[in-house]
Amino acid sequence: MRPTHAPADHPSIKPGKTGILIANLGTPAGYDYWSMRRYLSEFLSDRRVIDIARWKWQPLLQGIILTKRPFSSGKNYKLIWNEEANESPLMTITKSQTKALADLAQQEWGDQVVVDFCMRYGNPSTDDVLDRMVKAGCRRIVFLPLYPQYAGPTSATANDQLFRSLMKQTWQPSVRTCDPYFDRPDYIKALADSVRRTLGDRKPSKLVASYHGMPRRYLMQGDPYHCQCQKTSRLLKEELGWEDGIIDTTFQSVFGREEWLRPYTVEHVAELARQGHGDIAVISPAFAADCIETLEEINGEIRESFEEAGGHGFTYIPCLNDDPSHIRVMLEVIRENIHGWVA
């Protein structure tokens, strides 16, 4: 439309809309060597993820690590790959989450909003999706990183990338970034319901809440992730009405030689088996969608560690994914942040 009182030759401008942009970690385009190498290079070059000095890290990364790791990571991705859609499960689930959220947002706000998703690493990139939303007339953006707990290597780097993308826009939209939702009652209830749905009336001898790990020094530097994980586990225990000591908080996906947050999940489940806990369940409250760390690492390496130590009953509780209760949590977070921007 042409702005009111503008001359006849003024360029038309799209009516202003509000964009809802959700962001996940990312995924390789395929499990072949070069797809894996491109993805791992971008991911492991992020200073929020690996903060070693570039002159030390990059020769090691581009040499030894990216020569070997794409092969092993590719084999793991192949085990879980959605061959029908030719994409990773994370991509499939994120698309489904976006569609479900868009349906609810349309019911709530109609054509005032545009809903889309981006990936921090790989495609669709934050640059491309933000540019597409701006061209669609979005003058305001609500940005929701899909990480319940805040951490520098997850939520912060997603926000960093959004701000870098804004630097490329001639006419920048206004932006609101959402707080983490690790202690929201609706999120905790959705987690508890997923436990009940998977286990039924059965209570395991231990429920292991396995969160993605990070170097312990990040905690010492002030990152709140560890504390937020502990609180999520405590609130989950209270919502389930279970006794103290039945839920253990652990950390997985350790990388490199330095000390990471402990206990390590892969070691802890083996110790539980040796202590006589033959029946355990594992849940992943830090992941908004099932991915390589849950479908392959937990159901593969971590399960094997438990069984090789003598355990016999191992149940993985899936992520919330596109469960309606999870989508409603997202909508509520968006609603709180979109206030004043839409009618």
Tab-separated table of C-alpha atoms in Angstrom:
chain	number	residue	atom	x	y	z
A	1	MET	CA	0.000	0.000	0.000
A	2	ARG	CA	1.084	3.609	-0.585
A	3	PRO	CA	1.555	5.562	2.660
A	4	THR	CA	-1.136	8.145	3.405
A	5	HIS	CA	-0.346	11.622	1.982
A	6	ALA	CA	2.610	10.210	0.023
A	7	PRO	CA	3.111	11.348	-3.593
A	8	ALA	CA	1.689	9.149	-6.335
A	9	ASP	CA	5.108	7.818	-7.310
A	10	HIS	CA	6.006	6.714	-3.758
A	11	PRO	CA	6.926	2.994	-3.613
A	12	SER	CA	4.290	0.733	-2.140
A	13	ILE	CA	4.967	-0.591	1.368
A	14	LYS	CA	3.603	-3.811	2.809
A	15	PRO	CA	1.319	-3.327	5.861
A	16	GLY	CA	3.314	-3.959	9.023
A	17	LYS	CA	3.084	-7.453	10.510
A	18	THR	CA	4.608	-9.173	13.527
A	19	GLY	CA	6.905	-12.129	12.986
A	20	ILE	CA	7.152	-15.080	15.358
A	21	LEU	CA	10.509	-16.745	14.802
A	22	ILE	CA	11.513	-19.909	16.642
A	23	ALA	CA	15.108	-21.117	16.510
A	24	ASN	CA	16.689	-24.510	17.041
A	25	LEU	CA	20.292	-25.674	17.051
A	26	GLY	CA	20.583	-26.950	13.507
A	27	THR	CA	21.227	-30.028	11.442
A	28	PRO	CA	23.476	-31.219	8.622
A	29	ALA	CA	21.865	-31.407	5.197
A	30	GLY	CA	22.884	-35.060	4.927
A	31	TYR	CA	25.009	-37.696	6.626
A	32	ASP	CA	27.662	-37.820	3.887
A	33	TYR	CA	31.191	-36.626	4.655
A	34	TRP	CA	31.009	-33.144	3.131
A	35	SER	CA	27.572	-32.312	4.559
A	36	MET	CA	28.769	-33.358	7.987
A	37	ARG	CA	32.039	-31.458	7.617
A	38	ARG	CA	30.277	-28.195	6.649
A	39	TYR	CA	27.881	-28.501	9.568
A	40	LEU	CA	30.516	-29.439	12.145
A	41	SER	CA	32.852	-26.706	10.939
A	42	GLU	CA	30.189	-24.034	11.469
A	43	PHE	CA	29.094	-25.469	14.809
A	44	LEU	CA	32.558	-26.020	16.277
A	45	SER	CA	33.834	-22.651	15.009
A	46	ASP	CA	31.301	-20.798	17.169
A	47	ARG	CA	33.184	-19.037	19.980
A	48	ARG	CA	30.182	-19.516	22.263
A	49	VAL	CA	30.605	-23.280	21.866
A	50	ILE	CA	34.402	-23.567	21.814
A	51	ASP	CA	36.084	-20.480	23.247
A	52	ILE	CA	39.681	-21.568	22.753
A	53	ALA	CA	41.829	-18.961	20.975
A	54	ARG	CA	41.305	-19.275	17.225
A	55	TRP	CA	45.025	-19.582	16.473
A	56	LYS	CA	45.085	-22.684	18.682
A	57	TRP	CA	41.708	-24.171	17.830
A	58	GLN	CA	41.228	-23.696	14.097
A	59	PRO	CA	44.305	-25.645	12.918
A	60	LEU	CA	43.240	-28.537	15.152
A	61	LEU	CA	39.613	-28.299	14.031
A	62	GLN	CA	40.243	-27.950	10.297
A	63	GLY	CA	42.966	-30.583	10.389
A	64	ILE	CA	42.563	-33.583	12.674
A	65	ILE	CA	38.982	-33.155	13.920
A	66	LEU	CA	37.233	-32.396	10.617
A	67	THR	CA	39.216	-35.104	8.872
A	68	LYS	CA	37.896	-37.851	11.137
A	69	ARG	CA	34.759	-36.696	12.964
A	70	PRO	CA	32.446	-36.306	9.918
A	71	PHE	CA	32.757	-40.056	9.313
A	72	SER	CA	31.782	-41.094	12.860
A	73	SER	CA	29.079	-38.424	13.186
A	74	GLY	CA	27.707	-39.339	9.765
A	75	LYS	CA	27.341	-42.983	10.820
A	76	ASN	CA	25.388	-41.918	13.887
A	77	TYR	CA	23.101	-39.620	11.869
A	78	LYS	CA	22.469	-42.409	9.377
A	79	LEU	CA	21.028	-44.547	12.188
A	80	ILE	CA	18.270	-42.026	12.894
A	81	TRP	CA	17.866	-40.268	9.505
A	82	ASN	CA	14.354	-39.671	8.173
A	83	GLU	CA	14.991	-41.309	4.806
A	84	GLU	CA	11.493	-40.630	3.499
A	85	ALA	CA	11.857	-36.860	3.897
A	86	ASN	CA	15.660	-36.964	3.477
A	87	GLU	CA	16.237	-34.911	6.602
A	88	SER	CA	17.208	-35.340	10.232
A	89	PRO	CA	14.503	-35.942	12.867
A	90	LEU	CA	15.285	-32.523	14.340
A	91	MET	CA	14.314	-30.893	11.047
A	92	THR	CA	11.139	-32.983	10.739
A	93	ILE	CA	10.052	-32.185	14.289
A	94	THR	CA	10.891	-28.468	14.071
A	95	LYS	CA	8.796	-28.171	10.907
A	96	SER	CA	5.900	-29.865	12.685
A	97	GLN	CA	6.285	-27.591	15.725
A	98	THR	CA	6.274	-24.528	13.484
A	99	LYS	CA	3.118	-25.598	11.670
A	100	ALA	CA	1.305	-26.367	14.922
A	101	LEU	CA	2.371	-23.035	16.421
A	102	ALA	CA	1.355	-21.192	13.246
A	103	ASP	CA	-2.106	-22.773	13.371
A	104	LEU	CA	-2.645	-21.600	16.957
A	105	ALA	CA	-1.197	-18.162	16.220
A	106	GLN	CA	-3.521	-17.736	13.240
A	107	GLN	CA	-6.495	-18.596	15.430
A	108	GLU	CA	-5.292	-16.060	17.999
A	109	TRP	CA	-4.105	-13.162	15.821
A	110	GLY	CA	-5.075	-13.963	12.247
A	111	ASP	CA	-3.042	-12.416	9.437
A	112	GLN	CA	-1.330	-9.972	11.784
A	113	VAL	CA	1.416	-12.532	12.397
A	114	VAL	CA	3.878	-14.563	10.355
A	115	VAL	CA	5.355	-17.719	11.943
A	116	ASP	CA	8.619	-19.305	10.787
A	117	PHE	CA	11.684	-21.159	12.089
A	118	CYS	CA	15.430	-20.942	11.604
A	119	MET	CA	18.504	-22.930	12.581
A	120	ARG	CA	21.584	-21.518	14.283
A	121	TYR	CA	23.798	-23.804	12.194
A	122	GLY	CA	22.951	-25.036	8.730
A	123	ASN	CA	19.711	-24.220	6.946
A	124	PRO	CA	17.302	-22.515	6.987
A	125	SER	CA	19.726	-19.926	8.291
A	126	THR	CA	18.813	-17.044	10.565
A	127	ASP	CA	19.972	-14.624	7.846
A	128	ASP	CA	17.668	-16.072	5.195
A	129	VAL	CA	14.586	-16.439	7.386
A	130	LEU	CA	14.864	-12.986	8.949
A	131	ASP	CA	15.293	-11.451	5.500
A	132	ARG	CA	12.246	-13.357	4.250
A	133	MET	CA	10.144	-12.145	7.185
A	134	VAL	CA	11.218	-8.533	6.686
A	135	LYS	CA	10.317	-8.743	2.994
A	136	ALA	CA	6.930	-10.149	4.022
A	137	GLY	CA	6.316	-6.925	5.935
A	138	CYS	CA	7.305	-7.921	9.484
A	139	ARG	CA	8.183	-4.719	11.317
A	140	ARG	CA	8.376	-6.515	14.671
A	141	ILE	CA	9.912	-9.910	15.526
A	142	VAL	CA	9.371	-12.080	18.606
A	143	PHE	CA	12.340	-14.462	18.777
A	144	LEU	CA	12.079	-17.719	20.733
A	145	PRO	CA	15.172	-19.950	20.974
A	146	LEU	CA	13.902	-23.473	21.661
A	147	TYR	CA	16.019	-24.031	24.757
A	148	PRO	CA	14.070	-24.291	28.031
A	149	GLN	CA	17.207	-23.487	30.073
A	150	TYR	CA	19.446	-20.545	29.191
A	151	ALA	CA	23.085	-21.210	28.317
A	152	GLY	CA	25.734	-19.241	26.495
A	153	PRO	CA	26.363	-22.005	23.901
A	154	THR	CA	22.625	-22.308	23.098
A	155	SER	CA	20.291	-19.383	23.827
A	156	ALA	CA	22.988	-16.708	23.704
A	157	THR	CA	24.518	-17.820	20.411
A	158	ALA	CA	21.039	-17.976	18.830
A	159	ASN	CA	20.465	-14.375	19.930
A	160	ASP	CA	23.943	-13.385	18.718
A	161	GLN	CA	23.153	-14.706	15.257
A	162	LEU	CA	19.833	-12.876	15.177
A	163	PHE	CA	21.552	-9.586	16.033
A	164	ARG	CA	24.209	-10.192	13.375
A	165	SER	CA	21.431	-10.776	10.859
A	166	LEU	CA	19.759	-7.524	11.890
A	167	MET	CA	22.972	-5.690	11.022
A	168	LYS	CA	22.396	-6.632	7.370
A	169	GLN	CA	18.920	-5.101	7.214
A	170	THR	CA	18.505	-1.585	5.829
A	171	TRP	CA	15.271	-1.117	7.775
A	172	GLN	CA	15.599	-3.125	10.950
A	173	PRO	CA	12.477	-4.518	12.601
A	174	SER	CA	11.975	-4.159	16.345
A	175	VAL	CA	12.916	-7.358	18.170
A	176	ARG	CA	11.988	-9.002	21.456
A	177	THR	CA	13.892	-12.072	22.633
A	178	CYS	CA	12.112	-14.479	24.970
A	179	ASP	CA	13.284	-15.574	28.396
A	180	PRO	CA	14.002	-19.275	29.022
A	181	TYR	CA	11.003	-21.275	30.223
A	182	PHE	CA	12.695	-23.857	32.449
A	183	ASP	CA	10.493	-23.197	35.503
A	184	ARG	CA	7.149	-22.308	33.930
A	185	PRO	CA	4.346	-24.332	35.548
A	186	ASP	CA	2.858	-25.226	32.149
A	187	TYR	CA	6.233	-26.516	30.900
A	188	ILE	CA	6.830	-28.544	34.073
A	189	LYS	CA	3.337	-30.024	33.834
A	190	ALA	CA	3.943	-30.958	30.189
A	191	LEU	CA	7.161	-32.748	31.224
A	192	ALA	CA	5.384	-34.576	34.038
A	193	ASP	CA	2.548	-35.608	31.733
A	194	SER	CA	5.096	-37.024	29.281
A	195	VAL	CA	6.574	-39.131	32.085
A	196	ARG	CA	3.133	-40.442	33.052
A	197	ARG	CA	2.229	-41.073	29.428
A	198	THR	CA	5.359	-43.143	28.820
A	199	LEU	CA	5.540	-45.011	32.139
A	200	GLY	CA	1.867	-45.364	32.985
A	201	ASP	CA	1.477	-46.469	36.602
A	202	ARG	CA	5.043	-47.780	36.783
A	203	LYS	CA	7.586	-45.849	38.813
A	204	PRO	CA	11.232	-46.618	37.961
A	205	SER	CA	13.800	-46.971	40.707
A	206	LYS	CA	15.485	-43.909	39.172
A	207	LEU	CA	14.462	-41.239	36.692
A	208	VAL	CA	17.600	-39.754	35.156
A	209	ALA	CA	17.121	-36.200	33.886
A	210	SER	CA	19.931	-35.959	31.320
A	211	TYR	CA	20.808	-32.433	30.168
A	212	HIS	CA	23.281	-31.417	27.493
A	213	GLY	CA	26.633	-30.782	29.117
A	214	MET	CA	29.022	-27.849	28.985
A	215	PRO	CA	32.444	-27.048	30.501
A	216	ARG	CA	32.290	-26.556	34.263
A	217	ARG	CA	34.234	-23.295	34.011
A	218	TYR	CA	31.240	-21.730	32.216
A	219	LEU	CA	29.317	-22.188	35.474
A	220	MET	CA	32.189	-20.583	37.367
A	221	GLN	CA	32.058	-17.653	34.918
A	222	GLY	CA	28.392	-17.006	35.741
A	223	ASP	CA	26.395	-19.064	33.233
A	224	PRO	CA	23.049	-19.964	34.922
A	225	TYR	CA	22.494	-23.185	32.964
A	226	HIS	CA	23.500	-25.633	35.706
A	227	CYS	CA	21.252	-23.965	38.278
A	228	GLN	CA	18.295	-23.851	35.888
A	229	CYS	CA	18.701	-27.561	35.080
A	230	GLN	CA	18.688	-28.407	38.780
A	231	LYS	CA	15.537	-26.364	39.297
A	232	THR	CA	13.757	-28.035	36.380
A	233	SER	CA	14.510	-31.449	37.896
A	234	ARG	CA	13.297	-30.378	41.323
A	235	LEU	CA	10.064	-28.918	39.978
A	236	LEU	CA	9.473	-32.052	37.882
A	237	LYS	CA	9.856	-34.215	40.983
A	238	GLU	CA	7.372	-32.034	42.866
A	239	GLU	CA	4.860	-32.060	40.001
A	240	LEU	CA	5.052	-35.858	39.830
A	241	GLY	CA	4.621	-36.071	43.593
A	242	TRP	CA	7.633	-38.349	43.929
A	243	GLU	CA	9.937	-38.659	46.925
A	244	ASP	CA	13.333	-36.996	47.211
A	245	GLY	CA	16.213	-38.890	45.618
A	246	ILE	CA	14.307	-40.600	42.822
A	247	ILE	CA	15.343	-38.074	40.133
A	248	ASP	CA	19.041	-37.645	39.343
A	249	THR	CA	20.323	-34.696	37.299
A	250	THR	CA	23.141	-35.622	34.906
A	251	PHE	CA	24.910	-34.199	31.860
A	252	GLN	CA	25.752	-35.772	28.508
A	253	SER	CA	27.619	-35.086	25.246
A	254	VAL	CA	31.012	-34.345	26.805
A	255	PHE	CA	33.562	-33.050	24.278
A	256	GLY	CA	37.288	-32.572	24.745
A	257	ARG	CA	39.509	-33.148	27.761
A	258	GLU	CA	38.533	-30.419	30.213
A	259	GLU	CA	36.147	-30.941	33.124
A	260	TRP	CA	32.453	-30.621	32.233
A	261	LEU	CA	29.379	-30.438	34.421
A	262	ARG	CA	28.996	-33.673	36.393
A	263	PRO	CA	27.840	-36.341	36.846
A	264	TYR	CA	28.245	-37.581	33.276
A	265	THR	CA	25.128	-39.482	32.175
A	266	VAL	CA	26.999	-42.312	30.463
A	267	GLU	CA	28.989	-43.035	33.637
A	268	HIS	CA	26.108	-42.430	36.037
A	269	VAL	CA	23.708	-44.946	34.473
A	270	ALA	CA	26.418	-47.618	34.636
A	271	GLU	CA	26.932	-46.863	38.328
A	272	LEU	CA	23.172	-47.102	38.906
A	273	ALA	CA	23.183	-50.551	37.331
A	274	ARG	CA	26.073	-51.649	39.562
A	275	GLN	CA	24.147	-50.357	42.592
A	276	GLY	CA	21.240	-52.618	41.680
A	277	HIS	CA	18.936	-50.148	39.929
A	278	GLY	CA	17.819	-52.535	37.232
A	279	ASP	CA	14.888	-50.412	36.025
A	280	ILE	CA	15.530	-46.786	35.124
A	281	ALA	CA	13.993	-44.168	32.833
A	282	VAL	CA	15.799	-41.280	31.127
A	283	ILE	CA	14.261	-37.944	30.155
A	284	SER	CA	15.909	-35.000	28.357
A	285	PRO	CA	14.369	-31.739	29.650
A	286	ALA	CA	16.931	-29.503	27.895
A	287	PHE	CA	15.897	-30.603	24.403
A	288	ALA	CA	12.754	-29.208	22.776
A	289	ALA	CA	12.931	-31.832	20.019
A	290	ASP	CA	14.402	-35.297	19.697
A	291	CYS	CA	17.733	-35.206	17.900
A	292	ILE	CA	21.062	-36.995	17.570
A	293	GLU	CA	21.792	-36.501	21.296
A	294	THR	CA	18.570	-38.222	22.349
A	295	LEU	CA	17.727	-40.698	19.604
A	296	GLU	CA	21.260	-41.990	19.105
A	297	GLU	CA	23.327	-41.001	22.161
A	298	ILE	CA	20.778	-41.788	24.885
A	299	ASN	CA	19.116	-44.710	23.131
A	300	GLY	CA	22.496	-45.974	21.929
A	301	GLU	CA	25.654	-45.221	23.896
A	302	ILE	CA	23.976	-44.440	27.228
A	303	ARG	CA	21.564	-47.387	27.042
A	304	GLU	CA	24.481	-49.697	26.221
A	305	SER	CA	26.486	-48.352	29.171
A	306	PHE	CA	23.599	-49.207	31.503
A	307	GLU	CA	23.002	-52.678	30.084
A	308	GLU	CA	26.696	-53.620	29.953
A	309	ALA	CA	26.924	-52.788	33.670
A	310	GLY	CA	24.088	-55.229	34.413
A	311	GLY	CA	20.957	-53.116	34.046
A	312	HIS	CA	18.001	-54.709	32.284
A	313	GLY	CA	15.168	-52.154	32.224
A	314	PHE	CA	15.912	-48.921	30.335
A	315	THR	CA	13.117	-46.595	29.176
A	316	TYR	CA	13.710	-43.434	27.170
A	317	ILE	CA	11.009	-40.776	27.572
A	318	PRO	CA	10.767	-38.793	24.311
A	319	CYS	CA	11.145	-35.021	24.171
A	320	LEU	CA	7.992	-32.915	24.140
A	321	ASN	CA	8.436	-32.371	20.390
A	322	ASP	CA	5.120	-31.280	18.797
A	323	ASP	CA	2.910	-32.493	21.629
A	324	PRO	CA	-0.040	-30.069	21.927
A	325	SER	CA	0.913	-29.197	25.516
A	326	HIS	CA	4.385	-28.157	24.340
A	327	ILE	CA	2.997	-26.028	21.528
A	328	ARG	CA	0.695	-24.319	24.033
A	329	VAL	CA	3.721	-23.533	26.220
A	330	MET	CA	5.377	-21.894	23.206
A	331	LEU	CA	2.207	-19.949	22.456
A	332	GLU	CA	1.985	-18.675	26.035
A	333	VAL	CA	5.626	-17.536	25.958
A	334	ILE	CA	4.942	-15.775	22.658
A	335	ARG	CA	1.744	-14.220	23.993
A	336	GLU	CA	3.620	-12.685	26.918
A	337	ASN	CA	6.237	-11.199	24.599
A	338	ILE	CA	3.971	-10.069	21.774
A	339	HIS	CA	1.808	-7.936	24.111
A	340	GLY	CA	1.144	-4.491	22.670
A	341	TRP	CA	2.230	-5.460	19.166
A	342	VAL	CA	-0.953	-7.201	17.997
A	343	ALA	CA	-4.595	-6.739	18.832
